[in-house]
Amino acid sequence: MALALSTFAASIPWSQATAQDALENVRIAIAGTSFLDISYFPLLLPSALGYWEEEGYKAEVFPISGSSEAAQQLAADNIDFAQMAGASIILANAQHSVPIRTLITNFALGWGVAVKKDGPIKSAADLKGKNIGIVSVSTGGVSLVKSFVRKSGLDPDTDVTMIATGVGAQPLLALQNDQVQALMYWSSALVGFQSMDPNLTILKDPAWAELPDYSFATSQKVIDEKPAMVEGISRGIAKAMVFAAANPDCVRQLQWKFYPDSKPTNVDEETAIANDLAKVSILLEDQALASKLNPNGLVAGASAEAMGKYQDFLVEYGILTEKVDPETLVIPDSLAFFTKINDFDSAAIEADAKACDY
C-alpha cells in the first residue's frame, strides 16, 4: 500500500502537488452518527465538488458519537468545526459557558418518534414505562425526548428510559424485537426506517418544525483566529445547499461515486436509488424550512431570533434553567457574515447541478 501511495504521488504533476500541499487542513466532526451516508450531503458535497479546495482548504470530515462530544471537542480546540444539534449549541453556551457559535442552520427540527402503527403508543402520554431508542445518550435529541414526554405530563427522568441504539439497521431491529418501544431520530433516519418497515407511524410535536436544528458551528476562538477559514468553509457548504436543491439525484450520484461504501446494500439498484432520494428529499424540506428562518431570506445562515425561541422552548420544558442573549448563539456581526458566504453565482451552481456532468 505504501508503494502504491508513493507511486501515485510521484505521478501527480509538480504544480498540482504543490497546490495540494498549499491547502490548509481543516477538521470537521459530524455529530450523532458513526457512518456518513447521504444524509450528510451539506458536509460531503463540498469536497466532492471542489468547493473547499477553491477556498484554499482540505477538509477531513469524520463522525463522532454525539453533539455533547462535539461541544467538548470544540471547547478543547481538537476540531475546527462541528455539525451538531441546535439544542446542544444552546446548552453549551447557557449551561457551561462554552462559546460555540452557529454559522449555518442546515435543517429545521425534523425529529420524530417512530412507533408501530398497530401498537399501543398513539401519543407521548403512552410512552410511560417504555424504552425509547436514540442514536446516543450524548445527542441533542435527548433534550427533545425530555421535552416531548414532559409536555404530556410525564417525568422524563422516571417515566421513560432512553437507550442508545446507534445507526443503520440496529435501531429498527431493536424496535421490532421490543427491546425498545419507540425510536427518537431525525427525519432522514425516520424515512429510512419506514422504507424498511412501512408498519411505522411518526409522532411529532408540531412546534418543532419552526425551530432550528442541525447546524454547522465553531468556537469563538476559531472565529477570532481564523476568520477567512470560517468564511471559506461556510461558503462551500452554502454552495452545496444550493447544488442539492437544484438536483437531488445528482447528489445521490456524487455520493455513490465519491463515497461508494455509503451506497445502500442488500437491496436492488432501483430500491437503493429510491431510498437515498427519499432521504435527500425530506432533508431538503428541512433545509428549506431552515432557510425561511434566516434574515433576508438567505439560503445559508442562522437566526438569533429562532435560536432564542428554541432556548425559550428548552426553558419552558425544564431542559434549561439559565438563558443567554440569543445573539451570542450565532456568529458575531452575523448579517455581514451571512451576506459574504452567500456571495456566489447561484445560477451557475444550479446549472452545474442540473447538468450533473461528473
Short mmCIF file of C-alpha atoms in Angstrom, two decimals:
data_model
loop_
_atom_site.label_atom_id
_atom_site.label_comp_id
_atom_site.label_asym_id
_atom_site.label_seq_id
_atom_site.Cartn_x
_atom_site.Cartn_y
_atom_site.Cartn_z
CA MET A 1 0.00 0.00 0.00
CA ALA A 2 2.81 2.42 0.83
CA LEU A 3 4.39 1.76 -2.56
CA ALA A 4 1.09 2.39 -4.32
CA LEU A 5 0.62 5.67 -2.50
CA SER A 6 4.14 6.88 -3.22
CA THR A 7 3.79 5.92 -6.86
CA PHE A 8 0.53 7.85 -7.09
CA ALA A 9 2.11 10.91 -5.50
CA ALA A 10 5.02 10.76 -7.91
CA SER A 11 2.64 10.68 -10.85
CA ILE A 12 1.00 13.98 -9.87
CA PRO A 13 2.39 16.95 -11.81
CA TRP A 14 4.65 19.14 -9.66
CA SER A 15 2.36 22.16 -9.92
CA GLN A 16 -0.70 20.15 -8.82
CA ALA A 17 1.17 18.52 -5.95
CA THR A 18 2.40 21.93 -4.81
CA ALA A 19 -1.15 23.27 -4.91
CA GLN A 20 -2.35 20.32 -2.83
CA ASP A 21 0.41 20.90 -0.30
CA ALA A 22 -0.58 24.55 -0.05
CA LEU A 23 -4.11 23.71 1.08
CA GLU A 24 -4.77 24.34 4.77
CA ASN A 25 -6.06 21.29 6.64
CA VAL A 26 -9.39 21.57 8.43
CA ARG A 27 -11.02 19.11 10.84
CA ILE A 28 -14.82 18.83 10.76
CA ALA A 29 -16.76 16.49 13.05
CA ILE A 30 -20.29 15.35 12.28
CA ALA A 31 -22.13 14.55 15.48
CA GLY A 32 -24.67 11.85 16.17
CA THR A 33 -23.54 9.12 13.82
CA SER A 34 -20.87 6.52 13.20
CA PHE A 35 -21.42 6.36 9.44
CA LEU A 36 -21.60 9.16 6.88
CA ASP A 37 -24.38 8.32 4.46
CA ILE A 38 -26.18 10.64 2.04
CA SER A 39 -27.96 12.35 4.95
CA TYR A 40 -24.84 14.45 5.48
CA PHE A 41 -24.64 15.87 1.96
CA PRO A 42 -24.04 19.50 3.05
CA LEU A 43 -20.70 18.40 4.51
CA LEU A 44 -19.81 15.74 1.93
CA LEU A 45 -20.57 17.59 -1.32
CA PRO A 46 -18.08 20.47 -0.85
CA SER A 47 -15.06 18.15 -1.08
CA ALA A 48 -16.52 16.13 -3.95
CA LEU A 49 -17.29 19.29 -5.92
CA GLY A 50 -14.03 21.07 -5.08
CA TYR A 51 -15.71 23.97 -3.29
CA TRP A 52 -13.38 23.89 -0.29
CA GLU A 53 -10.31 23.42 -2.44
CA GLU A 54 -11.29 26.58 -4.34
CA GLU A 55 -11.25 28.39 -0.99
CA GLY A 56 -7.79 27.00 -0.16
CA TYR A 57 -8.74 24.23 2.26
CA LYS A 58 -8.61 20.46 2.53
CA ALA A 59 -11.16 19.13 4.98
CA GLU A 60 -11.13 15.93 6.98
CA VAL A 61 -14.78 15.13 7.71
CA PHE A 62 -15.50 12.41 10.24
CA PRO A 63 -18.28 11.20 12.56
CA ILE A 64 -18.37 11.42 16.35
CA SER A 65 -20.89 9.98 18.75
CA GLY A 66 -22.98 12.99 19.73
CA SER A 67 -23.40 16.73 19.90
CA SER A 68 -22.25 16.89 23.53
CA GLU A 69 -18.96 15.35 22.47
CA ALA A 70 -18.78 17.80 19.57
CA ALA A 71 -19.13 20.69 22.02
CA GLN A 72 -16.37 19.23 24.19
CA GLN A 73 -14.04 18.80 21.22
CA LEU A 74 -14.66 22.36 20.06
CA ALA A 75 -14.01 23.65 23.57
CA ALA A 76 -10.75 21.70 23.73
CA ASP A 77 -9.69 23.03 20.31
CA ASN A 78 -9.38 19.47 18.96
CA ILE A 79 -11.56 20.22 15.94
CA ASP A 80 -12.22 23.32 13.85
CA PHE A 81 -15.92 22.85 13.16
CA ALA A 82 -18.80 20.58 14.10
CA GLN A 83 -22.14 19.70 12.61
CA MET A 84 -24.30 19.43 15.72
CA ALA A 85 -27.74 19.83 17.23
CA GLY A 86 -29.03 23.34 17.82
CA ALA A 87 -30.07 22.37 21.35
CA SER A 88 -26.51 21.39 22.18
CA ILE A 89 -25.20 24.75 20.98
CA ILE A 90 -27.66 26.46 23.30
CA LEU A 91 -26.83 24.17 26.23
CA ALA A 92 -23.09 24.67 25.73
CA ASN A 93 -23.47 28.43 26.00
CA ALA A 94 -26.18 28.67 28.64
CA GLN A 95 -25.21 25.83 30.97
CA HIS A 96 -21.46 25.53 30.50
CA SER A 97 -20.38 28.99 29.27
CA VAL A 98 -18.70 27.40 26.25
CA PRO A 99 -18.71 29.98 23.43
CA ILE A 100 -19.89 27.94 20.46
CA ARG A 101 -21.41 29.94 17.60
CA THR A 102 -23.82 28.83 14.92
CA LEU A 103 -22.58 29.54 11.39
CA ILE A 104 -25.28 27.82 9.32
CA THR A 105 -28.50 26.13 10.35
CA ASN A 106 -28.72 23.42 7.72
CA PHE A 107 -32.01 21.87 8.78
CA ALA A 108 -35.06 22.83 10.80
CA LEU A 109 -36.07 20.42 13.54
CA GLY A 110 -37.26 17.31 11.71
CA TRP A 111 -37.00 14.79 14.54
CA GLY A 112 -39.84 12.46 15.43
CA VAL A 113 -40.74 9.34 17.39
CA ALA A 114 -41.26 6.18 15.35
CA VAL A 115 -43.67 3.61 16.81
CA LYS A 116 -45.54 0.60 15.46
CA LYS A 117 -48.78 1.56 13.72
CA ASP A 118 -50.66 -1.31 15.29
CA GLY A 119 -49.05 -0.86 18.71
CA PRO A 120 -50.40 0.74 21.88
CA ILE A 121 -48.46 4.02 21.59
CA LYS A 122 -50.60 6.71 19.98
CA SER A 123 -49.33 9.79 21.83
CA ALA A 124 -46.50 10.96 24.05
CA ALA A 125 -48.51 10.03 27.15
CA ASP A 126 -48.47 6.40 26.03
CA LEU A 127 -44.67 6.33 26.37
CA LYS A 128 -44.92 5.95 30.15
CA GLY A 129 -42.86 2.97 31.26
CA LYS A 130 -41.41 2.48 27.78
CA ASN A 131 -37.88 2.29 26.40
CA ILE A 132 -37.03 4.90 23.77
CA GLY A 133 -34.19 4.20 21.36
CA ILE A 134 -31.95 7.13 20.48
CA VAL A 135 -28.74 7.28 18.49
CA SER A 136 -26.61 8.21 21.51
CA VAL A 137 -27.20 9.40 25.04
CA SER A 138 -24.97 12.39 24.23
CA THR A 139 -27.01 13.51 21.23
CA GLY A 140 -29.05 16.70 21.14
CA GLY A 141 -32.11 14.53 20.65
CA VAL A 142 -32.09 13.71 24.36
CA SER A 143 -33.42 17.21 25.05
CA LEU A 144 -36.23 16.63 22.58
CA VAL A 145 -37.22 13.34 24.18
CA LYS A 146 -37.40 15.06 27.55
CA SER A 147 -39.46 17.97 26.27
CA PHE A 148 -41.77 15.66 24.32
CA VAL A 149 -42.69 13.48 27.29
CA ARG A 150 -42.73 16.34 29.82
CA LYS A 151 -45.22 18.22 27.63
CA SER A 152 -47.60 15.28 28.04
CA GLY A 153 -47.27 15.36 31.83
CA LEU A 154 -44.65 12.64 32.22
CA ASP A 155 -41.37 12.87 34.09
CA PRO A 156 -38.59 12.12 31.57
CA ASP A 157 -36.23 11.03 34.34
CA THR A 158 -38.52 8.38 35.83
CA ASP A 159 -41.32 7.59 33.38
CA VAL A 160 -39.23 6.66 30.33
CA THR A 161 -35.86 5.05 29.71
CA MET A 162 -33.57 6.19 26.90
CA ILE A 163 -31.36 3.53 25.32
CA ALA A 164 -28.58 4.15 22.79
CA THR A 165 -29.48 2.20 19.65
CA GLY A 166 -26.93 3.66 17.23
CA VAL A 167 -27.42 3.95 13.48
CA GLY A 168 -28.07 1.72 10.49
CA ALA A 169 -30.37 -1.27 10.85
CA GLN A 170 -29.76 -1.68 14.58
CA PRO A 171 -32.42 0.80 15.81
CA LEU A 172 -35.19 -0.75 13.73
CA LEU A 173 -34.22 -4.25 14.88
CA ALA A 174 -34.39 -3.06 18.48
CA LEU A 175 -37.92 -1.76 17.87
CA GLN A 176 -39.06 -4.89 16.05
CA ASN A 177 -37.63 -7.12 18.80
CA ASP A 178 -39.31 -5.00 21.50
CA GLN A 179 -36.02 -4.03 23.13
CA VAL A 180 -37.35 -0.50 22.71
CA GLN A 181 -40.91 0.57 22.05
CA ALA A 182 -40.12 3.83 20.25
CA LEU A 183 -37.29 5.40 18.26
CA MET A 184 -36.42 9.10 18.53
CA TYR A 185 -34.47 10.05 15.36
CA TRP A 186 -34.03 12.76 12.75
CA SER A 187 -36.09 12.97 9.57
CA SER A 188 -33.85 11.11 7.11
CA ALA A 189 -33.33 8.26 9.57
CA LEU A 190 -37.10 8.02 10.06
CA VAL A 191 -37.59 7.85 6.28
CA GLY A 192 -35.04 5.05 6.18
CA PHE A 193 -36.86 3.12 8.91
CA GLN A 194 -40.17 3.50 7.10
CA SER A 195 -38.66 2.29 3.83
CA MET A 196 -37.59 -0.91 5.62
CA ASP A 197 -40.78 -1.25 7.67
CA PRO A 198 -43.93 0.50 6.38
CA ASN A 199 -45.73 -0.52 9.58
CA LEU A 200 -44.45 2.55 11.41
CA THR A 201 -46.02 5.87 12.29
CA ILE A 202 -44.24 9.03 13.39
CA LEU A 203 -45.21 11.16 16.39
CA LYS A 204 -44.05 14.78 16.49
CA ASP A 205 -44.51 17.99 18.39
CA PRO A 206 -45.85 20.49 15.79
CA ALA A 207 -43.76 23.24 17.40
CA TRP A 208 -40.54 21.55 16.32
CA ALA A 209 -40.88 22.49 12.63
CA GLU A 210 -40.31 26.16 13.50
CA LEU A 211 -37.12 25.53 15.46
CA PRO A 212 -33.54 25.40 14.14
CA ASP A 213 -31.76 22.09 14.48
CA TYR A 214 -28.74 20.50 12.80
CA SER A 215 -26.23 23.30 12.45
CA PHE A 216 -22.67 23.97 11.37
CA ALA A 217 -20.82 25.58 14.25
CA THR A 218 -17.44 26.56 15.58
CA SER A 219 -15.85 28.13 18.63
CA GLN A 220 -15.37 31.84 19.17
CA LYS A 221 -11.63 31.12 19.31
CA VAL A 222 -11.63 29.80 15.74
CA ILE A 223 -13.73 32.76 14.59
CA ASP A 224 -11.25 35.18 16.16
CA GLU A 225 -8.10 33.45 14.95
CA LYS A 226 -9.13 32.16 11.51
CA PRO A 227 -11.92 34.33 10.09
CA ALA A 228 -11.00 33.61 6.46
CA MET A 229 -11.23 29.87 7.07
CA VAL A 230 -14.60 30.22 8.78
CA GLU A 231 -15.92 32.21 5.83
CA GLY A 232 -14.46 29.94 3.14
CA ILE A 233 -15.60 26.66 4.67
CA SER A 234 -19.07 28.08 5.30
CA ARG A 235 -19.35 29.35 1.73
CA GLY A 236 -18.55 25.86 0.46
CA ILE A 237 -21.46 24.49 2.47
CA ALA A 238 -23.75 27.25 1.19
CA LYS A 239 -22.88 26.26 -2.39
CA ALA A 240 -23.59 22.60 -1.57
CA MET A 241 -27.02 23.54 -0.24
CA VAL A 242 -27.88 25.33 -3.50
CA PHE A 243 -26.49 22.44 -5.56
CA ALA A 244 -28.51 19.82 -3.69
CA ALA A 245 -31.78 21.72 -4.01
CA ALA A 246 -31.26 22.04 -7.77
CA ASN A 247 -30.77 18.32 -8.45
CA PRO A 248 -31.25 15.78 -5.65
CA ASP A 249 -30.42 12.84 -7.90
CA CYS A 250 -27.05 14.36 -8.76
CA VAL A 251 -26.38 14.43 -5.01
CA ARG A 252 -27.12 10.71 -4.99
CA GLN A 253 -24.82 10.06 -7.97
CA LEU A 254 -21.95 12.02 -6.43
CA GLN A 255 -22.44 10.32 -3.07
CA TRP A 256 -22.14 6.89 -4.64
CA LYS A 257 -19.18 7.93 -6.78
CA PHE A 258 -17.05 9.59 -4.10
CA TYR A 259 -18.30 7.63 -1.08
CA PRO A 260 -19.14 4.19 -2.55
CA ASP A 261 -19.27 2.49 0.85
CA SER A 262 -22.33 4.58 1.70
CA LYS A 263 -24.45 3.11 -1.11
CA PRO A 264 -27.39 1.14 0.33
CA THR A 265 -26.78 -2.60 0.35
CA ASN A 266 -28.95 -5.73 0.35
CA VAL A 267 -31.46 -4.11 -1.99
CA ASP A 268 -31.73 -3.86 -5.78
CA GLU A 269 -30.49 -0.77 -7.63
CA GLU A 270 -33.94 0.74 -8.09
CA THR A 271 -34.74 0.42 -4.39
CA ALA A 272 -31.34 1.80 -3.40
CA ILE A 273 -31.91 4.87 -5.58
CA ALA A 274 -35.42 5.38 -4.21
CA ASN A 275 -34.26 5.06 -0.60
CA ASP A 276 -31.46 7.59 -0.91
CA LEU A 277 -33.61 10.04 -2.85
CA ALA A 278 -36.26 9.79 -0.15
CA LYS A 279 -33.67 10.77 2.46
CA VAL A 280 -32.41 13.71 0.42
CA SER A 281 -35.93 14.90 -0.36
CA ILE A 282 -37.05 15.04 3.28
CA LEU A 283 -33.83 16.80 4.26
CA LEU A 284 -34.28 19.37 1.51
CA GLU A 285 -37.69 20.12 3.02
CA ASP A 286 -35.96 20.64 6.38
CA GLN A 287 -33.33 22.77 4.62
CA ALA A 288 -36.00 24.97 3.05
CA LEU A 289 -37.67 25.44 6.44
CA ALA A 290 -34.32 26.40 7.95
CA SER A 291 -33.69 28.94 5.19
CA LYS A 292 -37.04 30.58 5.94
CA LEU A 293 -35.74 31.33 9.43
CA ASN A 294 -32.74 33.21 8.06
CA PRO A 295 -32.53 37.01 7.85
CA ASN A 296 -33.20 38.45 4.39
CA GLY A 297 -34.20 35.04 3.03
CA LEU A 298 -30.61 33.87 2.59
CA VAL A 299 -30.12 30.19 1.73
CA ALA A 300 -27.32 29.67 4.24
CA GLY A 301 -27.36 31.40 7.59
CA ALA A 302 -28.69 31.24 11.12
CA SER A 303 -31.26 33.21 13.05
CA ALA A 304 -30.54 34.54 16.53
CA GLU A 305 -34.28 35.08 16.94
CA ALA A 306 -35.02 31.43 16.08
CA MET A 307 -32.27 30.21 18.39
CA GLY A 308 -33.80 32.40 21.09
CA LYS A 309 -37.19 30.75 20.56
CA TYR A 310 -35.53 27.35 20.85
CA GLN A 311 -33.87 28.46 24.07
CA ASP A 312 -37.26 29.56 25.43
CA PHE A 313 -38.68 26.17 24.43
CA LEU A 314 -35.95 24.36 26.36
CA VAL A 315 -36.57 26.53 29.43
CA GLU A 316 -40.34 26.01 29.24
CA TYR A 317 -39.96 22.25 29.36
CA GLY A 318 -37.33 22.16 32.07
CA ILE A 319 -34.33 21.22 29.94
CA LEU A 320 -32.60 24.52 30.61
CA THR A 321 -32.61 26.80 33.64
CA GLU A 322 -30.29 29.61 32.54
CA LYS A 323 -30.58 31.75 29.41
CA VAL A 324 -28.10 33.76 27.36
CA ASP A 325 -28.53 36.58 24.88
CA PRO A 326 -29.65 34.82 21.65
CA GLU A 327 -27.21 36.97 19.67
CA THR A 328 -24.36 35.07 21.34
CA LEU A 329 -25.64 31.81 19.86
CA VAL A 330 -24.68 32.86 16.32
CA ILE A 331 -21.50 34.30 14.85
CA PRO A 332 -20.87 37.97 15.73
CA ASP A 333 -21.76 40.52 13.05
CA SER A 334 -23.89 37.75 11.63
CA LEU A 335 -25.68 39.54 8.82
CA ALA A 336 -22.40 40.69 7.25
CA PHE A 337 -21.02 37.16 7.56
CA PHE A 338 -24.11 35.56 6.03
CA THR A 339 -24.00 38.02 3.14
CA LYS A 340 -20.40 37.01 2.42
CA ILE A 341 -20.96 33.25 2.49
CA ASN A 342 -23.95 33.56 0.15
CA ASP A 343 -21.96 35.73 -2.27
CA PHE A 344 -21.52 33.39 -5.24
CA ASP A 345 -23.15 32.70 -8.59
CA SER A 346 -26.15 30.59 -7.55
CA ALA A 347 -27.34 30.26 -11.15
CA ALA A 348 -24.03 28.72 -12.17
CA ILE A 349 -24.16 26.27 -9.26
CA GLU A 350 -27.71 25.28 -10.21
CA ALA A 351 -26.71 24.82 -13.86
CA ASP A 352 -23.82 22.56 -12.84
CA ALA A 353 -26.17 20.50 -10.69
CA LYS A 354 -28.74 20.09 -13.44
CA ALA A 355 -26.07 19.09 -15.96
CA CYS A 356 -24.52 16.68 -13.43
CA ASP A 357 -21.51 16.14 -15.67
CA TYR A 358 -19.17 14.48 -13.20
#
